[in-house]
Coordinates of C-alpha atoms and ligand atoms in Angstrom, one line a residue:
X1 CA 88.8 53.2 7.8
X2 CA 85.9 54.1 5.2
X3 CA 82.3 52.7 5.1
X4 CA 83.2 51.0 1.6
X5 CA 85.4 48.0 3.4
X6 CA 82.1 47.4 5.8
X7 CA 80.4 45.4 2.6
X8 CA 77.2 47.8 2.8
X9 CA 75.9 48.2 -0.5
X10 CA 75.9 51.1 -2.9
X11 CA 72.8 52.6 -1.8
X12 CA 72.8 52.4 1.4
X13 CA 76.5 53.7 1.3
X14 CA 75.2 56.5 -1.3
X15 CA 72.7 57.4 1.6
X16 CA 75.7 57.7 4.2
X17 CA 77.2 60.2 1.6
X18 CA 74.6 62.2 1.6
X19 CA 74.4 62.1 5.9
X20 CA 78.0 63.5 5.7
X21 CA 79.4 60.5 7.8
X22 CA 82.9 60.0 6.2
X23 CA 83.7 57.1 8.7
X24 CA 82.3 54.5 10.7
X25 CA 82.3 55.4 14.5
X26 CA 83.5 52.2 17.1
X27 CA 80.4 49.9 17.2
X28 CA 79.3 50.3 13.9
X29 CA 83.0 49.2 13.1
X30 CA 82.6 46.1 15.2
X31 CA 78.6 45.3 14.8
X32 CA 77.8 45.9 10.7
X33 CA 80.0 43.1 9.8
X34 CA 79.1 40.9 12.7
X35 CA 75.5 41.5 11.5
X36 CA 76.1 41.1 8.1
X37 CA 77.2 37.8 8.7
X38 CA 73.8 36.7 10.6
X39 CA 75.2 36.4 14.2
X40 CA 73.4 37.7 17.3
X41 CA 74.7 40.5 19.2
X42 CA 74.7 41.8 22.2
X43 CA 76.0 45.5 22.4
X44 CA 77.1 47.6 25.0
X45 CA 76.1 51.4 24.2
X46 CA 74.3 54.0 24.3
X47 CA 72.8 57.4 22.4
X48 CA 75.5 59.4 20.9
X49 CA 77.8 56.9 19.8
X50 CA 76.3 55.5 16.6
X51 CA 74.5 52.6 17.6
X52 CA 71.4 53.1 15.6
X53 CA 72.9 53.1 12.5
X54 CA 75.3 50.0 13.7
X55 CA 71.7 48.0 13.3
X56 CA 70.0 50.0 11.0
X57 CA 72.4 49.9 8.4
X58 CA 73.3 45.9 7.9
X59 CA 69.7 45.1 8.6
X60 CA 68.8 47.3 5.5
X61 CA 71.3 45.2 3.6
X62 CA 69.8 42.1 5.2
X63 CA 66.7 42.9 3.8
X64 CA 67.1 44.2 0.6
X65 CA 69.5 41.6 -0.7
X66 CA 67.0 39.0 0.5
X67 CA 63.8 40.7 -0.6
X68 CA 60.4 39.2 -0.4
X69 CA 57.1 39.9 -1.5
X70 CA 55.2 41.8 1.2
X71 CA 52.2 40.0 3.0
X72 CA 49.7 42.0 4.7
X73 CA 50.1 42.5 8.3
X74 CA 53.2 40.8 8.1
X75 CA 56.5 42.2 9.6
X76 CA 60.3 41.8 8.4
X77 CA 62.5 43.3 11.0
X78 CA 60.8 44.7 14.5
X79 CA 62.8 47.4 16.4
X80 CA 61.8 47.8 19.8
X81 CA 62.1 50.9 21.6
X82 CA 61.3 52.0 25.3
X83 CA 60.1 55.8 24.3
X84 CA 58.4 57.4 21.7
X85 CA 60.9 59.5 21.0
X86 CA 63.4 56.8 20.4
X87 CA 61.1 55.0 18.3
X88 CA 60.8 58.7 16.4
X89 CA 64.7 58.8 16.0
X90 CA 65.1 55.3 15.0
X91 CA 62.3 55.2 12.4
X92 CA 63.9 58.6 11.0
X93 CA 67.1 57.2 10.8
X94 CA 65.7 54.4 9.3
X95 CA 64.1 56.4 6.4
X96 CA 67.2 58.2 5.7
X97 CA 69.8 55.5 5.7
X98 CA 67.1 53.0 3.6
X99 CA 66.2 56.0 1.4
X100 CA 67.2 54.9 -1.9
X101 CA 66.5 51.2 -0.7
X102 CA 62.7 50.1 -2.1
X103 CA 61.7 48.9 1.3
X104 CA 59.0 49.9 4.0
X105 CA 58.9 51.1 7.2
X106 CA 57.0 52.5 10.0
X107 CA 56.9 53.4 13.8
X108 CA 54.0 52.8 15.8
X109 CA 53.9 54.1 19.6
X110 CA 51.1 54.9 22.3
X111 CA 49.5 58.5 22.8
X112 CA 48.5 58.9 19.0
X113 CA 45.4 57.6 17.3
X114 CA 45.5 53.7 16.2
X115 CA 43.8 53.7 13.1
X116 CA 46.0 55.3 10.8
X117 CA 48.8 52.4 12.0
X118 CA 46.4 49.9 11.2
X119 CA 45.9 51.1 7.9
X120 CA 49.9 51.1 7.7
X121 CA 50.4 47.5 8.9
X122 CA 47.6 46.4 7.1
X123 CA 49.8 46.6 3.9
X124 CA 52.8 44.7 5.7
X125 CA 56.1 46.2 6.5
X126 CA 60.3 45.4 5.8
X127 CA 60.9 47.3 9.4
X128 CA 58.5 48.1 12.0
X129 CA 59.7 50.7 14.6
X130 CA 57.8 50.3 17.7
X131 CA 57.2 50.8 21.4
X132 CA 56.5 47.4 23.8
X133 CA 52.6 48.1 24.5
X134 CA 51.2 49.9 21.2
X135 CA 52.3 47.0 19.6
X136 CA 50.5 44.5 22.0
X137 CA 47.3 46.6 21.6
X138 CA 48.2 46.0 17.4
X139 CA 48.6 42.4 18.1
X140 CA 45.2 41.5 20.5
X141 CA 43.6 43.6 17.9
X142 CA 44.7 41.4 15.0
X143 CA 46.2 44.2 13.3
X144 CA 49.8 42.8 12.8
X145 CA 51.0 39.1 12.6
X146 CA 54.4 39.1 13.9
X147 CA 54.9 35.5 13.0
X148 CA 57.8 35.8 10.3
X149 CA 59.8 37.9 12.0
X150 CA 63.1 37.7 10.7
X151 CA 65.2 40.1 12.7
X152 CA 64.4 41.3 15.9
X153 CA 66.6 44.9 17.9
X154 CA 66.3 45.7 21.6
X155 CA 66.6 49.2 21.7
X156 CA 68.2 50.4 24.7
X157 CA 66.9 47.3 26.9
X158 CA 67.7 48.4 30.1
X159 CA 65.3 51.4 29.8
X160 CA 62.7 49.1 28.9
X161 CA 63.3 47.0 32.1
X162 CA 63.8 50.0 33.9
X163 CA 60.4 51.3 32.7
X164 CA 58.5 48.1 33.5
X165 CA 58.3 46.7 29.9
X166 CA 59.3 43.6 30.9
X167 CA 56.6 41.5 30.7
X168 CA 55.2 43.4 27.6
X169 CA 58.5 42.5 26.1
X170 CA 57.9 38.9 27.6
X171 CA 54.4 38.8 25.5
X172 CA 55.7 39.9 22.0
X173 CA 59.0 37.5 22.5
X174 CA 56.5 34.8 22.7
X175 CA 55.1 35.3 19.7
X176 CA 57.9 35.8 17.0
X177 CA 59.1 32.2 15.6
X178 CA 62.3 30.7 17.3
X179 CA 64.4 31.2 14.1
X180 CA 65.2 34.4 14.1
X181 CA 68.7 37.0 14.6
X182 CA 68.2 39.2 17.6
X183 CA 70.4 42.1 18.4
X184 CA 70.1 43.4 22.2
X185 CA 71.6 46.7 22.5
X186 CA 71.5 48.1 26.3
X187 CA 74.1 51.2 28.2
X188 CA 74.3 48.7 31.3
X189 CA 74.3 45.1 31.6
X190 CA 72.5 44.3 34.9
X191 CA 71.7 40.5 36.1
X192 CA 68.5 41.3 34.8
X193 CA 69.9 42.2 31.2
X194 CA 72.1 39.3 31.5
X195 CA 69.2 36.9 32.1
X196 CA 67.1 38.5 29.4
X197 CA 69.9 37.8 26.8
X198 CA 70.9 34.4 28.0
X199 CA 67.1 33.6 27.6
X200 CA 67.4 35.3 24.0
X201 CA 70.3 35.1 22.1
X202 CA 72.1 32.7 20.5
X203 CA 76.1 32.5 20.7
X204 CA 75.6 36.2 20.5
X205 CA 79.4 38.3 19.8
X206 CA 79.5 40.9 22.9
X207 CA 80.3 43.9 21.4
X208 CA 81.1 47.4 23.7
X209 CA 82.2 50.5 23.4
X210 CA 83.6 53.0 25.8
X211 CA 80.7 54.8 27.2
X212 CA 80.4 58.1 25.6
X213 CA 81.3 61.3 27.1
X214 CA 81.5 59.3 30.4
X215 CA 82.1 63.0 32.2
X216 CA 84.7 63.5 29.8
X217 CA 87.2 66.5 29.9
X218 CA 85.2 68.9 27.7
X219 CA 82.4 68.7 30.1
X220 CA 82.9 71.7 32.6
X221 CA 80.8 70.3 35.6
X222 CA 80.0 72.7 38.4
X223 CA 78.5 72.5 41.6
X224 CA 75.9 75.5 42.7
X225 CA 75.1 75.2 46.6
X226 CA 72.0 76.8 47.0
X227 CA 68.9 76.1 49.4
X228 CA 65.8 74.1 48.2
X229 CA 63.6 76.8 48.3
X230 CA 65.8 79.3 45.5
X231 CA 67.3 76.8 43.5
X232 CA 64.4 78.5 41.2
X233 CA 65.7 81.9 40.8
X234 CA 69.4 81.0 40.9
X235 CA 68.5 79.2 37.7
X236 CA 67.3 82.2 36.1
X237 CA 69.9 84.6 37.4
X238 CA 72.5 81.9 35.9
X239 CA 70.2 81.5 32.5
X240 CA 70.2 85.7 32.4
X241 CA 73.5 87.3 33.4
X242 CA 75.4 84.1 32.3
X243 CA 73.2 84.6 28.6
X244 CA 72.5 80.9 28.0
X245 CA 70.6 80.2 25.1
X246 CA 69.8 76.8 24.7
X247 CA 69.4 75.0 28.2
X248 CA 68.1 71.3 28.9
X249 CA 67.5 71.2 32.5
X250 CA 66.5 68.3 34.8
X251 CA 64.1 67.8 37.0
X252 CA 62.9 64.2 39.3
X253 CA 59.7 64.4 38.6
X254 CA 56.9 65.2 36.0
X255 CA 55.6 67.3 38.2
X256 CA 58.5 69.8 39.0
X257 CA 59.3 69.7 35.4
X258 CA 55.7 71.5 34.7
X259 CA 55.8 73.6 37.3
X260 CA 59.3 74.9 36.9
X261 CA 59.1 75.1 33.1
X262 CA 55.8 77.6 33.9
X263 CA 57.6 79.3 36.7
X264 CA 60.6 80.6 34.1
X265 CA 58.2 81.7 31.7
X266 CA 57.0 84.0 34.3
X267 CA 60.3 84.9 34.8
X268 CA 60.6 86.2 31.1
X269 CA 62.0 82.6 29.7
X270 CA 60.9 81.2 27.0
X271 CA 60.5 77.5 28.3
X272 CA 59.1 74.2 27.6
X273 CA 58.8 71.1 29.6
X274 CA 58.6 67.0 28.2
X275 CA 57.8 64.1 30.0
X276 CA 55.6 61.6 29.8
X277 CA 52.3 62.8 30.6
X278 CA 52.7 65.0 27.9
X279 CA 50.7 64.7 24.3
X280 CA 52.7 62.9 21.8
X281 CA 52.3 66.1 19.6
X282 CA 53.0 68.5 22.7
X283 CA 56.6 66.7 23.2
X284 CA 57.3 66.5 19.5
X285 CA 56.7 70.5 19.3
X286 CA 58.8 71.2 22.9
X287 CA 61.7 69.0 21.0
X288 CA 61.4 71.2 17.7
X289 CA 61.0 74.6 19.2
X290 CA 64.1 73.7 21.5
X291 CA 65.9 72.2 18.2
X292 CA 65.3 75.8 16.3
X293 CA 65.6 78.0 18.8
X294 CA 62.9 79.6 19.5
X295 CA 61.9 77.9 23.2
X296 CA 65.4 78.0 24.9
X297 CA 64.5 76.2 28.1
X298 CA 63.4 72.4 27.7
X299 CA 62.5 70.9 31.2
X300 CA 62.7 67.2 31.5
X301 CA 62.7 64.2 33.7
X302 CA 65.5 61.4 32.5
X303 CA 63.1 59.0 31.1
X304 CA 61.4 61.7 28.7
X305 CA 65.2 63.2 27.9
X306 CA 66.4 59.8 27.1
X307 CA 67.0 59.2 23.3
X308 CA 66.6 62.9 22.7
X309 CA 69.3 63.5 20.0
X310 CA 70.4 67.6 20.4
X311 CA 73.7 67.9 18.9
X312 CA 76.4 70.2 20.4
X313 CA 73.9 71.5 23.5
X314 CA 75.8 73.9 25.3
X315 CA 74.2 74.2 29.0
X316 CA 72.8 71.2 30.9
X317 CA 71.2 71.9 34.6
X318 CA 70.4 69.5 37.0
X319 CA 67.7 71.6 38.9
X320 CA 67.7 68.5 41.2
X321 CA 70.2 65.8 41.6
X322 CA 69.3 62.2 40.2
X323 CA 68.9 59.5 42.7
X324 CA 70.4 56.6 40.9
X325 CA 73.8 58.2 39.8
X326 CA 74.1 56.8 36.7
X327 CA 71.7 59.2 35.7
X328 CA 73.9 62.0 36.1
X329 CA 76.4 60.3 33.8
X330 CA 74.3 60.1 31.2
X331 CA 72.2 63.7 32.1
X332 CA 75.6 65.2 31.5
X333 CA 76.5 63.2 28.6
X334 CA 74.3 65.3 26.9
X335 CA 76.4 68.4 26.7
X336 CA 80.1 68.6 24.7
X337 CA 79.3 66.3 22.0
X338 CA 81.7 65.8 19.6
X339 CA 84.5 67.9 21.3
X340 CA 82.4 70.8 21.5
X341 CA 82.7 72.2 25.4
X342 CA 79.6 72.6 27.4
X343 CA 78.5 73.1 30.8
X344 CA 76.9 70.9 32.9
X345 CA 75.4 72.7 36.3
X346 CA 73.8 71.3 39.1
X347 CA 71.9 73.1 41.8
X348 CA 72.2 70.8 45.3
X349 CA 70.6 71.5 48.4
X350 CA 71.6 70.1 51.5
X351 CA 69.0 67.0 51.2
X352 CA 71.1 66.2 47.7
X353 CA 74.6 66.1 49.3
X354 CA 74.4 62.2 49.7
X355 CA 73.6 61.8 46.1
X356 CA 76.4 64.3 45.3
X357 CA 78.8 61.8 47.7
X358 CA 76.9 58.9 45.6
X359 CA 78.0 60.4 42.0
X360 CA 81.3 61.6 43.0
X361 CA 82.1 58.3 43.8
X362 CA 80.8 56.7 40.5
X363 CA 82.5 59.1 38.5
X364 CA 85.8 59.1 40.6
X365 CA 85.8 62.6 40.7
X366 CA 85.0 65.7 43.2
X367 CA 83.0 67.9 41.6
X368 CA 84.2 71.8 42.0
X369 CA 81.8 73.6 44.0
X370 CA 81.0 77.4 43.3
X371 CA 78.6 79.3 45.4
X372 CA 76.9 82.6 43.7
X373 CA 77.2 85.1 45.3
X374 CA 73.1 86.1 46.8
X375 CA 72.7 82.5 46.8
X376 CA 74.7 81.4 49.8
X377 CA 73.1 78.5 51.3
X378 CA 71.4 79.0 55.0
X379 CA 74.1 76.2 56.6
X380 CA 71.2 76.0 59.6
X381 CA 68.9 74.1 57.6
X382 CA 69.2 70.2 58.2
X383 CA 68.9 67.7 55.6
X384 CA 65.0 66.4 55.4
X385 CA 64.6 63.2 53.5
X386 CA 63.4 63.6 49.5
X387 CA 60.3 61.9 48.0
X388 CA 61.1 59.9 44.8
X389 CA 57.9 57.4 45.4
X390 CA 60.4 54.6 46.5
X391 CA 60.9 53.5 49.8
X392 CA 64.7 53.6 49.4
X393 CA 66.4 57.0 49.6
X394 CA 70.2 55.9 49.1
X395 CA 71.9 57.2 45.9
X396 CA 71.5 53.8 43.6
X397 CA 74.6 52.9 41.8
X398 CA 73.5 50.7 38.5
X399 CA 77.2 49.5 37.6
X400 CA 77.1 46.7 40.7
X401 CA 75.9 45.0 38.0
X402 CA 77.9 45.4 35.3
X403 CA 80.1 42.7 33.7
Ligands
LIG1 P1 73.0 57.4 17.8 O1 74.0 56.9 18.8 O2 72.5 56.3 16.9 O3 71.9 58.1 18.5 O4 73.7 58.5 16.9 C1 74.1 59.7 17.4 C2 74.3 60.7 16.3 O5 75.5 60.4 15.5 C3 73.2 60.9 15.3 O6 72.9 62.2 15.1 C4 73.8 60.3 14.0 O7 73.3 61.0 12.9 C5 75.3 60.6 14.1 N1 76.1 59.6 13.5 C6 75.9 58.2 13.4 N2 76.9 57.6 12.8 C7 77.8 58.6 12.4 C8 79.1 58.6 11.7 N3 79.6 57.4 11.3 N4 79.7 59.7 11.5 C9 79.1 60.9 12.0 N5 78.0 61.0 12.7 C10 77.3 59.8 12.9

């Protein structure tokens, strides 16, 4: 099946050309039409498998087939992300699927100044790309009227909740008129997904794919046993002698992600770490020197990681296990895209072997375990409990509430 039987115009399918896509991947097989045809839709995926252009592209159509004179302030479509980074993606895609399309759009997201996005709404927009609370501080300021809002996206709206956005989200839903066609696009479907799509969609057509790369076969995954306290330089005897060159490893916390990252460049890595603390331009840099090359380390905690597109990324490490194992899913998801193999490498401590029990079981699979020699870990030391800031410890399972 080509793009041509989707009934995407000539523009937007010249665009495609150009992109190299030579056919349409599973939900943007199922969800263009279904948008085309003005239905709601709430879709089951995540990053990797095509979803932003499943959106981008029919609500590009949408748009320039029913074009309208642009008012100032006013916005078409809104796209709501949970990062800045996805709001970066999206807004890119955006451009370069709309390119020979005469409409507008923008992102707008937190950490960078406010004045030249005012000067950008102020003008009105066919899409707005955007991040939950930038765009509240845009709309207590007066600086964008979202009242004719024809077409609203979700972006990945269990990271939202998951971040706290929800009553930021709660806020702008308020304020976009009733009429409107929503699409909700979200990896998991917890109760609290559930509720927030009940509340939001109309008759919406479920569509889901298969979760990408969920540990798929091309994914070598190892275990490293190692004690706490050299997980650090078993990481950069593997990134040495094993000659890995472009490396996303994971850490729990913002913290440890900085402090790690500045550890390997002591140990002669070159090494960058993102997360959210972190200057918009600082994570935008780390991204780009990782992209070309020229940082081969990027350090990152999931929420700054997620969204990141890296295509074909050979090595990922978890330095530290996730506590919610779904996590690991999707950490790992991130190496042997598109049938090329990677690695994915995780360095567990004996505090970590109940999350390693937790993800095993979620992923129906026993990891293979492979001590390095050097690195043998001290079988004396006893389990302590680990600090994530919550008061529950146990390995978290997200799909008890999945449909
Ligand atoms: P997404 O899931 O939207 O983050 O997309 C993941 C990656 O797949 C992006 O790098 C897109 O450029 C790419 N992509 C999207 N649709 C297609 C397609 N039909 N054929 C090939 N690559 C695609």
């Amino acid at each position: 099946m080509s793009f041509t039987t989707l009934g995407l115009s000539k523009p937007i399918l010249n665009a495609i050309k150009d992109e190299g896509y030579d056919k349409p991947t599973p939900i943007q097989k199922k969800a263009i039409p279904v948008v085309l045809e003005g239905k709601d839709v709430l879709g089951g995926a995540q990053t990797g498998t095509g979803k932003t252009a499943s959106f981008a592209l029919p609500l590009l159509q949408l748009l320039s087939t029913k074009s309208k004179k642009r008012v100032s302030k006013q916005v078409r479509a809104l796209i709501l992300t949970p990062t800045r980074e996805l709001a970066a993606q999206v807004g890119e895609s955006i451009k370069t699927y709309g390119k020979y399309l005469p409409l507008t759009s923008s992102i707008i997201f937190g950490g960078v100044g406010i004045n030249p996005q005012k000067a950008t709404l102020r003008k009105g927009l066919d899409l707005l790309v955007a991040t939950p609370g930038r765009l509240l501080d845009h709309v207590g300021q007066g600086t964008v009227d979202l009242s004719h809002v024809e077409y609203l996206v979700l972006d990945e709206a269990d990271r939202m909740l998951d971040m706290g956005f929800i009553h930021d989200i709660k806020k702008v839903l308020a304020i976009l008129p009733k009429k409107k066609q929503t699409l909700l696009f979200s990896a998991t479907f917890s109760n609290d997904i559930k509720k927030l799509a009940d509340n939001l969609l109309n008759a919406p057509v479920l569509i889901e794919v298969a979760k990408r790369n969920a540990t798929a076969k091309d994914i070598r995954q190892i275990v490293h046993p190692v004690d706490k306290t050299k997980k650090r330089d078993l990481l950069t005897h593997l990134i040495k002698s094993e000659k890995w060159k472009q490396v996303l490893v994971f850490t729990r916390t913002k913290h440890g992600a900085n402090r790690l990252s500045k550890q390997l460049v002591m140990d002669g890595i070159s090494s960058a770490a993102i997360h959210g603390n972190k200057s918009q331009g600082a994570r935008t840099k780390a991204l780009a020197d990782f992209k070309k090359g020229s940082v081969s380390v990027l350090v990152a905690t999931d929420i700054a990681a997620r969204g990141i597109d890296i295509e074909q990324l050979p090595n990922v490490v978890n330095f530290e296990l996730p506590n919610i194992s779904e996590d690991y899913v999707h950490r790992i998801g991130r190496t042997g895209r598109a049938g090329n193999g990677g690695i994915a490498s995780s360095l567990v401590c004996v505090d970590e072997l109940e999350y390693l029990r937790g993800i095993e079981k979620l992923t129906k699979q026993k990891i293979n375990k492979v001590t390095i020699k050097g690195f043998e870990p001290d079988m004396s030391i006893k389990p302590e409990p680990i600090n994530n800031g919550r008061r529950n410890n146990k390995p978290k399972n997200r799909r008890a509430g999945r449909r």
